[in-house]
Amino acid sequence: MRLSGLALRSLASRPLRTTLTVIGVAVGVAIVAATLIANQASGEAIERAAQELVGRAAFRVRAFDPAGFTPRAIAAIRRIPGVRAAAAVGERRMTLSTPPGPDEIVFGLLAVALDPDVEPAIRDPHLVAGVALSADEPTGVLLNAGWASDHGLAVGDEIRPADWVPGEPAFHVTGLVDDVGFGALERGGVLIVDRTQLDAMIAKPVPVVAVDVQTVDGHAADVEAALDRQLREPFVVETAADAATRFARAQAAFAPIAFLFGLVALVVGAFLVANTMAMTVGERVREIGLLRAAGTTSRQVLWLFARQGLLIGAAGAVLGILLG
């Protein structure tokens, strides 16, 4: 017990050195802890985002051709026995603007075109304000709430396609969605719109890039096999796990680099502890001689300095985990 008290007093006698060494250890531990926690959290967030994107569908049938699926292919998917609902998803980049005037703004968005009558069976809209898409309001659109706030738009505002013709119907914002599902695409730069209405307003139909298929319980494999037999257009089948894998590629490249920096910081922290102990031993040669003359064994002297290193390492580890 007397040796333990001596170890504490020795560390307390040099508070600046001890504090800086503990901070050095804490930084290394914090980087490693933060990297591990961030990787786990981002992995879980990616899985949730992929699940929200696919919704209650068993899988997504993605068109291999950039031109997307034809109406005949969409109808063929919906006719397959065991298919409960099939929601077509069209995508096109569009340039839009607010009504002309001194506050007019022009912006580009990814238009995600959906079928309002089928969509509720597959996904929830995750509304922050307003109402979801409805066939009763074909010109209504949804915007990401954060993006709309940044651009001064709100529920009830009117927006127009770049080639809008006076007298033709324009879009009006009926709802704002959260940063999940389609609302998380393109960092929120998304316009969610009725597919039929959008096709009527532009010269070229929106390409249907995917069809989200909800199946009767236990029939997902049968439906997938029927797709191979009946669908003549090239396609790939994706589950929520497949979508999460695509999203996770950037994270997979970042994680080893971040972890490497954490290991480097840990090595630096270990060097700081070793350097501090070496300096302490050099400064206390006289004290060590007195302890040996008083009957202290070499093992006890070694354990005295080992305790100081352990105390510094433990304090730095606890602080580093909390910071991480």
mmCIF file of C-alpha atoms in Angstrom:
data_model
loop_
_atom_site.group_PDB
_atom_site.id
_atom_site.type_symbol
_atom_site.label_atom_id
_atom_site.label_comp_id
_atom_site.label_asym_id
_atom_site.label_seq_id
_atom_site.Cartn_x
_atom_site.Cartn_y
_atom_site.Cartn_z
ATOM 1 C CA MET A 1 0.000 0.000 0.000
ATOM 2 C CA ARG A 2 2.904 2.352 0.789
ATOM 3 C CA LEU A 3 4.370 1.719 -2.674
ATOM 4 C CA SER A 4 0.999 2.507 -4.297
ATOM 5 C CA GLY A 5 0.818 5.795 -2.420
ATOM 6 C CA LEU A 6 4.368 6.562 -3.513
ATOM 7 C CA ALA A 7 3.429 5.946 -7.143
ATOM 8 C CA LEU A 8 0.494 8.351 -6.905
ATOM 9 C CA ARG A 9 2.562 11.010 -5.178
ATOM 10 C CA SER A 10 5.234 10.728 -7.854
ATOM 11 C CA LEU A 11 2.678 11.339 -10.626
ATOM 12 C CA ALA A 12 1.081 14.204 -8.693
ATOM 13 C CA SER A 13 4.455 15.881 -8.193
ATOM 14 C CA ARG A 14 4.732 16.510 -11.937
ATOM 15 C CA PRO A 15 1.135 17.447 -12.886
ATOM 16 C CA LEU A 16 1.874 19.004 -16.301
ATOM 17 C CA ARG A 17 3.857 16.017 -17.569
ATOM 18 C CA THR A 18 1.304 13.558 -16.209
ATOM 19 C CA THR A 19 -1.615 15.503 -17.683
ATOM 20 C CA LEU A 20 -0.032 15.787 -21.135
ATOM 21 C CA THR A 21 0.796 12.071 -21.169
ATOM 22 C CA VAL A 22 -2.757 11.130 -20.185
ATOM 23 C CA ILE A 23 -4.101 13.416 -22.939
ATOM 24 C CA GLY A 24 -1.775 11.772 -25.488
ATOM 25 C CA VAL A 25 -3.087 8.332 -24.561
ATOM 26 C CA ALA A 26 -6.684 9.608 -24.527
ATOM 27 C CA VAL A 27 -6.386 11.008 -28.058
ATOM 28 C CA GLY A 28 -5.267 7.655 -29.451
ATOM 29 C CA VAL A 29 -7.962 5.710 -27.613
ATOM 30 C CA ALA A 30 -10.591 8.282 -28.586
ATOM 31 C CA ILE A 31 -9.785 7.983 -32.296
ATOM 32 C CA VAL A 32 -9.986 4.185 -32.195
ATOM 33 C CA ALA A 33 -13.197 4.216 -30.133
ATOM 34 C CA ALA A 34 -14.796 6.868 -32.343
ATOM 35 C CA THR A 35 -13.868 4.926 -35.487
ATOM 36 C CA LEU A 36 -15.386 1.684 -34.186
ATOM 37 C CA ILE A 37 -18.551 3.397 -32.942
ATOM 38 C CA ALA A 38 -18.953 5.473 -36.114
ATOM 39 C CA ASN A 39 -18.488 2.432 -38.349
ATOM 40 C CA GLN A 40 -21.124 0.490 -36.435
ATOM 41 C CA ALA A 41 -23.544 3.425 -36.396
ATOM 42 C CA SER A 42 -23.070 4.188 -40.088
ATOM 43 C CA GLY A 43 -23.543 0.514 -40.946
ATOM 44 C CA GLU A 44 -26.816 0.440 -39.044
ATOM 45 C CA ALA A 45 -27.886 3.727 -40.673
ATOM 46 C CA ILE A 46 -27.120 2.319 -44.133
ATOM 47 C CA GLU A 47 -29.200 -0.777 -43.386
ATOM 48 C CA ARG A 48 -32.103 1.385 -42.201
ATOM 49 C CA ALA A 49 -31.830 3.638 -45.270
ATOM 50 C CA ALA A 50 -31.847 0.647 -47.614
ATOM 51 C CA GLN A 51 -34.830 -0.869 -45.813
ATOM 52 C CA GLU A 52 -36.735 2.428 -45.971
ATOM 53 C CA LEU A 53 -35.966 2.686 -49.684
ATOM 54 C CA VAL A 54 -37.336 -0.779 -50.445
ATOM 55 C CA GLY A 55 -40.072 -0.517 -47.826
ATOM 56 C CA ARG A 56 -42.314 -3.536 -47.389
ATOM 57 C CA ALA A 57 -41.308 -4.986 -50.752
ATOM 58 C CA ALA A 58 -39.703 -8.426 -50.788
ATOM 59 C CA PHE A 59 -37.237 -7.224 -53.423
ATOM 60 C CA ARG A 60 -36.646 -4.602 -56.087
ATOM 61 C CA VAL A 61 -36.578 -5.441 -59.789
ATOM 62 C CA ARG A 62 -34.096 -2.983 -61.317
ATOM 63 C CA ALA A 63 -33.986 -2.358 -65.060
ATOM 64 C CA PHE A 64 -30.633 -3.194 -66.616
ATOM 65 C CA ASP A 65 -31.304 -0.895 -69.576
ATOM 66 C CA PRO A 66 -30.950 2.862 -68.799
ATOM 67 C CA ALA A 67 -34.175 3.398 -70.769
ATOM 68 C CA GLY A 68 -36.021 1.567 -67.990
ATOM 69 C CA PHE A 69 -38.955 -0.834 -68.121
ATOM 70 C CA THR A 70 -41.702 -0.522 -70.691
ATOM 71 C CA PRO A 71 -45.378 -0.373 -69.599
ATOM 72 C CA ARG A 72 -45.747 -3.928 -70.908
ATOM 73 C CA ALA A 73 -42.968 -5.147 -68.573
ATOM 74 C CA ILE A 74 -44.530 -3.411 -65.568
ATOM 75 C CA ALA A 75 -47.895 -4.990 -66.358
ATOM 76 C CA ALA A 76 -46.247 -8.397 -66.746
ATOM 77 C CA ILE A 77 -44.668 -8.099 -63.283
ATOM 78 C CA ARG A 78 -48.017 -7.194 -61.738
ATOM 79 C CA ARG A 79 -49.720 -10.206 -63.356
ATOM 80 C CA ILE A 80 -47.317 -12.770 -61.884
ATOM 81 C CA PRO A 81 -49.106 -15.050 -59.377
ATOM 82 C CA GLY A 82 -48.000 -14.290 -55.840
ATOM 83 C CA VAL A 83 -47.407 -10.576 -56.450
ATOM 84 C CA ARG A 84 -49.452 -8.563 -53.973
ATOM 85 C CA ALA A 85 -48.310 -5.110 -55.150
ATOM 86 C CA ALA A 86 -45.738 -3.769 -57.604
ATOM 87 C CA ALA A 87 -44.769 -0.096 -57.312
ATOM 88 C CA ALA A 88 -42.996 1.442 -60.302
ATOM 89 C CA VAL A 89 -40.253 3.972 -59.563
ATOM 90 C CA GLY A 90 -39.243 6.432 -62.272
ATOM 91 C CA GLU A 91 -36.275 8.801 -62.099
ATOM 92 C CA ARG A 92 -35.287 11.864 -64.099
ATOM 93 C CA ARG A 93 -33.229 14.948 -63.355
ATOM 94 C CA MET A 94 -35.224 18.136 -63.858
ATOM 95 C CA THR A 95 -34.689 21.861 -63.774
ATOM 96 C CA LEU A 96 -37.474 23.745 -61.990
ATOM 97 C CA SER A 97 -38.169 27.240 -60.734
ATOM 98 C CA THR A 98 -40.495 29.216 -58.522
ATOM 99 C CA PRO A 99 -42.981 31.659 -60.176
ATOM 100 C CA PRO A 100 -41.331 34.634 -61.967
ATOM 101 C CA GLY A 101 -40.579 37.638 -59.802
ATOM 102 C CA PRO A 102 -37.832 39.260 -57.760
ATOM 103 C CA ASP A 103 -37.557 36.175 -55.504
ATOM 104 C CA GLU A 104 -37.547 33.621 -58.318
ATOM 105 C CA ILE A 105 -35.061 30.782 -57.851
ATOM 106 C CA VAL A 106 -34.018 28.068 -60.314
ATOM 107 C CA PHE A 107 -32.827 24.683 -59.092
ATOM 108 C CA GLY A 108 -32.180 21.141 -60.266
ATOM 109 C CA LEU A 109 -33.747 18.131 -58.566
ATOM 110 C CA LEU A 110 -33.934 14.398 -59.038
ATOM 111 C CA ALA A 111 -37.580 13.715 -59.850
ATOM 112 C CA VAL A 112 -38.730 10.419 -58.320
ATOM 113 C CA ALA A 113 -41.963 9.478 -60.063
ATOM 114 C CA LEU A 114 -44.324 7.146 -58.187
ATOM 115 C CA ASP A 115 -47.818 5.704 -58.538
ATOM 116 C CA PRO A 116 -49.880 7.189 -55.645
ATOM 117 C CA ASP A 117 -52.447 4.395 -55.730
ATOM 118 C CA VAL A 118 -49.818 1.632 -55.272
ATOM 119 C CA GLU A 119 -47.169 3.410 -53.210
ATOM 120 C CA PRO A 120 -48.910 3.183 -49.776
ATOM 121 C CA ALA A 121 -48.756 -0.626 -49.929
ATOM 122 C CA ILE A 122 -44.957 -0.495 -50.224
ATOM 123 C CA ARG A 123 -43.693 2.547 -48.306
ATOM 124 C CA ASP A 124 -44.690 5.126 -45.738
ATOM 125 C CA PRO A 125 -44.048 8.741 -46.840
ATOM 126 C CA HIS A 126 -42.432 9.858 -43.516
ATOM 127 C CA LEU A 127 -44.096 13.252 -43.695
ATOM 128 C CA VAL A 128 -42.852 16.183 -41.643
ATOM 129 C CA ALA A 129 -45.663 18.453 -42.844
ATOM 130 C CA GLY A 130 -48.573 18.370 -45.300
ATOM 131 C CA VAL A 131 -50.059 15.279 -46.936
ATOM 132 C CA ALA A 132 -48.794 12.417 -49.087
ATOM 133 C CA LEU A 133 -49.159 12.066 -52.845
ATOM 134 C CA SER A 134 -52.718 11.454 -53.926
ATOM 135 C CA ALA A 135 -54.416 10.679 -57.209
ATOM 136 C CA ASP A 136 -56.961 13.352 -56.230
ATOM 137 C CA GLU A 137 -54.187 15.996 -56.424
ATOM 138 C CA PRO A 138 -52.077 14.904 -59.396
ATOM 139 C CA THR A 139 -50.037 18.140 -59.467
ATOM 140 C CA GLY A 140 -49.027 17.807 -55.819
ATOM 141 C CA VAL A 141 -45.374 17.040 -55.063
ATOM 142 C CA LEU A 142 -43.272 16.241 -51.993
ATOM 143 C CA LEU A 143 -39.941 17.854 -51.119
ATOM 144 C CA ASN A 144 -37.304 17.070 -48.542
ATOM 145 C CA ALA A 145 -38.071 19.267 -45.509
ATOM 146 C CA GLY A 146 -34.456 20.336 -44.964
ATOM 147 C CA TRP A 147 -33.876 21.119 -48.636
ATOM 148 C CA ALA A 148 -37.140 23.081 -48.831
ATOM 149 C CA SER A 149 -36.213 25.113 -45.753
ATOM 150 C CA ASP A 150 -32.787 25.945 -47.206
ATOM 151 C CA HIS A 151 -34.450 27.226 -50.394
ATOM 152 C CA GLY A 152 -37.318 29.097 -48.757
ATOM 153 C CA LEU A 153 -40.055 26.730 -49.909
ATOM 154 C CA ALA A 154 -43.006 25.480 -47.861
ATOM 155 C CA VAL A 155 -46.274 23.567 -48.219
ATOM 156 C CA GLY A 156 -48.555 25.359 -50.679
ATOM 157 C CA ASP A 157 -45.779 26.923 -52.780
ATOM 158 C CA GLU A 158 -45.809 26.548 -56.554
ATOM 159 C CA ILE A 159 -42.896 25.250 -58.620
ATOM 160 C CA ARG A 160 -42.687 24.923 -62.390
ATOM 161 C CA PRO A 161 -40.666 22.793 -64.817
ATOM 162 C CA ALA A 162 -38.109 24.718 -66.864
ATOM 163 C CA ASP A 163 -40.166 24.221 -70.058
ATOM 164 C CA TRP A 164 -43.470 25.116 -68.378
ATOM 165 C CA VAL A 165 -46.035 26.618 -70.765
ATOM 166 C CA PRO A 166 -48.332 29.379 -69.391
ATOM 167 C CA GLY A 167 -51.799 27.995 -68.892
ATOM 168 C CA GLU A 168 -50.595 24.471 -68.264
ATOM 169 C CA PRO A 169 -50.807 23.030 -64.724
ATOM 170 C CA ALA A 170 -47.792 23.602 -62.471
ATOM 171 C CA PHE A 171 -46.629 21.658 -59.445
ATOM 172 C CA HIS A 172 -47.526 22.727 -55.937
ATOM 173 C CA VAL A 173 -45.927 21.442 -52.753
ATOM 174 C CA THR A 174 -48.402 19.346 -50.764
ATOM 175 C CA GLY A 175 -45.978 17.772 -48.294
ATOM 176 C CA LEU A 176 -42.471 17.731 -46.833
ATOM 177 C CA VAL A 177 -40.657 14.481 -46.052
ATOM 178 C CA ASP A 178 -37.879 13.523 -43.665
ATOM 179 C CA ASP A 179 -34.336 12.380 -44.547
ATOM 180 C CA VAL A 180 -35.289 8.726 -45.015
ATOM 181 C CA GLY A 181 -36.262 6.611 -48.004
ATOM 182 C CA PHE A 182 -36.516 8.658 -51.184
ATOM 183 C CA GLY A 183 -36.095 11.842 -49.129
ATOM 184 C CA ALA A 184 -32.504 10.846 -48.369
ATOM 185 C CA LEU A 185 -31.445 10.587 -52.029
ATOM 186 C CA GLU A 186 -29.212 13.251 -53.561
ATOM 187 C CA ARG A 187 -28.685 14.827 -50.118
ATOM 188 C CA GLY A 188 -32.323 15.801 -50.064
ATOM 189 C CA GLY A 189 -32.433 17.293 -53.563
ATOM 190 C CA VAL A 190 -35.451 15.214 -54.548
ATOM 191 C CA LEU A 191 -38.864 15.960 -56.040
ATOM 192 C CA ILE A 192 -41.364 13.157 -55.353
ATOM 193 C CA VAL A 193 -44.158 13.352 -57.904
ATOM 194 C CA ASP A 194 -47.077 11.477 -59.454
ATOM 195 C CA ARG A 195 -45.640 9.480 -62.373
ATOM 196 C CA THR A 196 -48.705 9.805 -64.590
ATOM 197 C CA GLN A 197 -48.876 13.571 -64.103
ATOM 198 C CA LEU A 198 -45.171 14.034 -64.789
ATOM 199 C CA ASP A 199 -45.414 12.005 -67.999
ATOM 200 C CA ALA A 200 -48.301 14.258 -69.117
ATOM 201 C CA MET A 201 -46.278 17.431 -68.470
ATOM 202 C CA ILE A 202 -43.065 16.511 -70.288
ATOM 203 C CA ALA A 203 -42.409 15.416 -73.846
ATOM 204 C CA LYS A 204 -40.617 12.141 -73.043
ATOM 205 C CA PRO A 205 -41.959 9.675 -70.446
ATOM 206 C CA VAL A 206 -39.953 9.236 -67.263
ATOM 207 C CA PRO A 207 -37.912 6.017 -67.401
ATOM 208 C CA VAL A 208 -39.076 3.451 -64.846
ATOM 209 C CA VAL A 209 -35.755 2.341 -63.388
ATOM 210 C CA ALA A 210 -37.171 -0.102 -60.832
ATOM 211 C CA VAL A 211 -40.276 -1.917 -59.651
ATOM 212 C CA ASP A 212 -40.604 -2.722 -55.950
ATOM 213 C CA VAL A 213 -42.434 -6.028 -55.597
ATOM 214 C CA GLN A 214 -44.422 -7.031 -52.525
ATOM 215 C CA THR A 215 -45.261 -10.719 -52.546
ATOM 216 C CA VAL A 216 -47.705 -12.955 -50.751
ATOM 217 C CA ASP A 217 -46.037 -14.487 -47.690
ATOM 218 C CA GLY A 218 -43.793 -17.381 -48.627
ATOM 219 C CA HIS A 219 -43.978 -16.769 -52.394
ATOM 220 C CA ALA A 220 -40.943 -14.497 -52.926
ATOM 221 C CA ALA A 221 -38.815 -17.279 -54.447
ATOM 222 C CA ASP A 222 -41.665 -18.368 -56.740
ATOM 223 C CA VAL A 223 -42.194 -14.804 -57.972
ATOM 224 C CA GLU A 224 -38.476 -14.362 -58.605
ATOM 225 C CA ALA A 225 -38.388 -17.585 -60.619
ATOM 226 C CA ALA A 226 -41.436 -16.436 -62.612
ATOM 227 C CA LEU A 227 -39.652 -13.170 -63.441
ATOM 228 C CA ASP A 228 -36.877 -15.135 -65.155
ATOM 229 C CA ARG A 229 -39.431 -16.985 -67.239
ATOM 230 C CA GLN A 230 -41.841 -14.189 -68.161
ATOM 231 C CA LEU A 231 -39.866 -10.936 -68.277
ATOM 232 C CA ARG A 232 -38.182 -10.381 -71.628
ATOM 233 C CA GLU A 233 -36.392 -7.140 -70.691
ATOM 234 C CA PRO A 234 -32.998 -7.387 -68.913
ATOM 235 C CA PHE A 235 -33.196 -6.861 -65.153
ATOM 236 C CA VAL A 236 -31.486 -7.525 -61.836
ATOM 237 C CA VAL A 237 -33.150 -8.388 -58.522
ATOM 238 C CA GLU A 238 -32.075 -6.497 -55.398
ATOM 239 C CA THR A 239 -33.036 -7.018 -51.777
ATOM 240 C CA ALA A 240 -32.614 -4.461 -48.996
ATOM 241 C CA ALA A 241 -29.321 -6.175 -48.120
ATOM 242 C CA ASP A 242 -28.081 -5.728 -51.717
ATOM 243 C CA ALA A 243 -28.963 -2.037 -51.637
ATOM 244 C CA ALA A 244 -27.167 -1.650 -48.295
ATOM 245 C CA THR A 245 -24.073 -3.290 -49.792
ATOM 246 C CA ARG A 246 -24.015 -0.737 -52.614
ATOM 247 C CA PHE A 247 -24.398 2.137 -50.152
ATOM 248 C CA ALA A 248 -21.667 0.741 -47.884
ATOM 249 C CA ARG A 249 -18.881 0.790 -50.478
ATOM 250 C CA ALA A 250 -17.733 4.293 -49.562
ATOM 251 C CA GLN A 251 -17.849 3.430 -45.873
ATOM 252 C CA ALA A 252 -15.820 0.257 -46.468
ATOM 253 C CA ALA A 253 -13.067 2.309 -48.119
ATOM 254 C CA PHE A 254 -13.022 4.884 -45.327
ATOM 255 C CA ALA A 255 -13.060 2.575 -42.285
ATOM 256 C CA PRO A 256 -9.560 1.000 -42.648
ATOM 257 C CA ILE A 257 -7.960 4.415 -43.182
ATOM 258 C CA ALA A 258 -9.630 5.884 -40.104
ATOM 259 C CA PHE A 259 -8.683 2.830 -38.055
ATOM 260 C CA LEU A 260 -5.066 3.111 -39.245
ATOM 261 C CA PHE A 261 -4.895 6.704 -38.004
ATOM 262 C CA GLY A 262 -6.255 5.497 -34.666
ATOM 263 C CA LEU A 263 -3.563 2.830 -34.389
ATOM 264 C CA VAL A 264 -0.872 5.402 -35.188
ATOM 265 C CA ALA A 265 -2.258 7.638 -32.457
ATOM 266 C CA LEU A 266 -2.226 4.689 -30.026
ATOM 267 C CA VAL A 267 1.419 3.976 -30.838
ATOM 268 C CA VAL A 268 2.237 7.631 -30.192
ATOM 269 C CA GLY A 269 0.378 7.406 -26.874
ATOM 270 C CA ALA A 270 2.350 4.299 -25.905
ATOM 271 C CA PHE A 271 5.577 6.107 -26.788
ATOM 272 C CA LEU A 272 4.533 9.021 -24.580
ATOM 273 C CA VAL A 273 3.959 6.680 -21.629
ATOM 274 C CA ALA A 274 7.308 4.956 -22.196
ATOM 275 C CA ASN A 275 9.086 8.302 -22.538
ATOM 276 C CA THR A 276 7.472 9.624 -19.365
ATOM 277 C CA MET A 277 8.502 6.532 -17.417
ATOM 278 C CA ALA A 278 12.068 6.727 -18.758
ATOM 279 C CA MET A 279 12.326 10.385 -17.715
ATOM 280 C CA THR A 280 10.877 9.552 -14.281
ATOM 281 C CA VAL A 281 13.402 6.756 -13.721
ATOM 282 C CA GLY A 282 16.256 9.049 -14.776
ATOM 283 C CA GLU A 283 15.161 11.774 -12.379
ATOM 284 C CA ARG A 284 14.686 9.400 -9.441
ATOM 285 C CA VAL A 285 17.948 7.443 -9.442
ATOM 286 C CA ARG A 286 18.770 8.796 -5.982
ATOM 287 C CA GLU A 287 15.321 7.817 -4.644
ATOM 288 C CA ILE A 288 15.635 4.350 -6.150
ATOM 289 C CA GLY A 289 19.009 3.918 -4.415
ATOM 290 C CA LEU A 290 17.510 4.931 -1.079
ATOM 291 C CA LEU A 291 14.620 2.493 -1.543
ATOM 292 C CA ARG A 292 17.026 -0.341 -2.356
ATOM 293 C CA ALA A 293 19.191 0.552 0.645
ATOM 294 C CA ALA A 294 16.066 0.448 2.835
ATOM 295 C CA GLY A 295 15.394 -3.133 1.749
ATOM 296 C CA THR A 296 13.089 -2.725 -1.269
ATOM 297 C CA THR A 297 13.650 -5.475 -3.846
ATOM 298 C CA SER A 298 14.306 -4.777 -7.513
ATOM 299 C CA ARG A 299 10.949 -6.413 -8.331
ATOM 300 C CA GLN A 300 9.152 -3.966 -6.000
ATOM 301 C CA VAL A 301 10.932 -0.997 -7.599
ATOM 302 C CA LEU A 302 9.973 -2.271 -11.060
ATOM 303 C CA TRP A 303 6.357 -2.695 -9.931
ATOM 304 C CA LEU A 304 6.391 0.864 -8.538
ATOM 305 C CA PHE A 305 7.070 2.326 -11.984
ATOM 306 C CA ALA A 306 4.797 -0.195 -13.691
ATOM 307 C CA ARG A 307 1.955 1.050 -11.483
ATOM 308 C CA GLN A 308 2.591 4.606 -12.614
ATOM 309 C CA GLY A 309 2.413 3.526 -16.259
ATOM 310 C CA LEU A 310 -0.748 1.536 -15.621
ATOM 311 C CA LEU A 311 -2.379 4.486 -13.865
ATOM 312 C CA ILE A 312 -1.561 6.802 -16.761
ATOM 313 C CA GLY A 313 -2.771 4.234 -19.318
ATOM 314 C CA ALA A 314 -6.000 3.534 -17.423
ATOM 315 C CA ALA A 315 -6.778 7.242 -16.969
ATOM 316 C CA GLY A 316 -6.063 7.932 -20.653
ATOM 317 C CA ALA A 317 -8.167 4.942 -21.765
ATOM 318 C CA VAL A 318 -11.208 5.966 -19.700
ATOM 319 C CA LEU A 319 -10.959 9.573 -20.875
ATOM 320 C CA GLY A 320 -10.394 8.445 -24.483
ATOM 321 C CA ILE A 321 -13.443 6.164 -24.507
ATOM 322 C CA LEU A 322 -15.618 8.998 -23.176
ATOM 323 C CA LEU A 323 -14.220 11.423 -25.767
ATOM 324 C CA GLY A 324 -14.585 8.833 -28.548
#
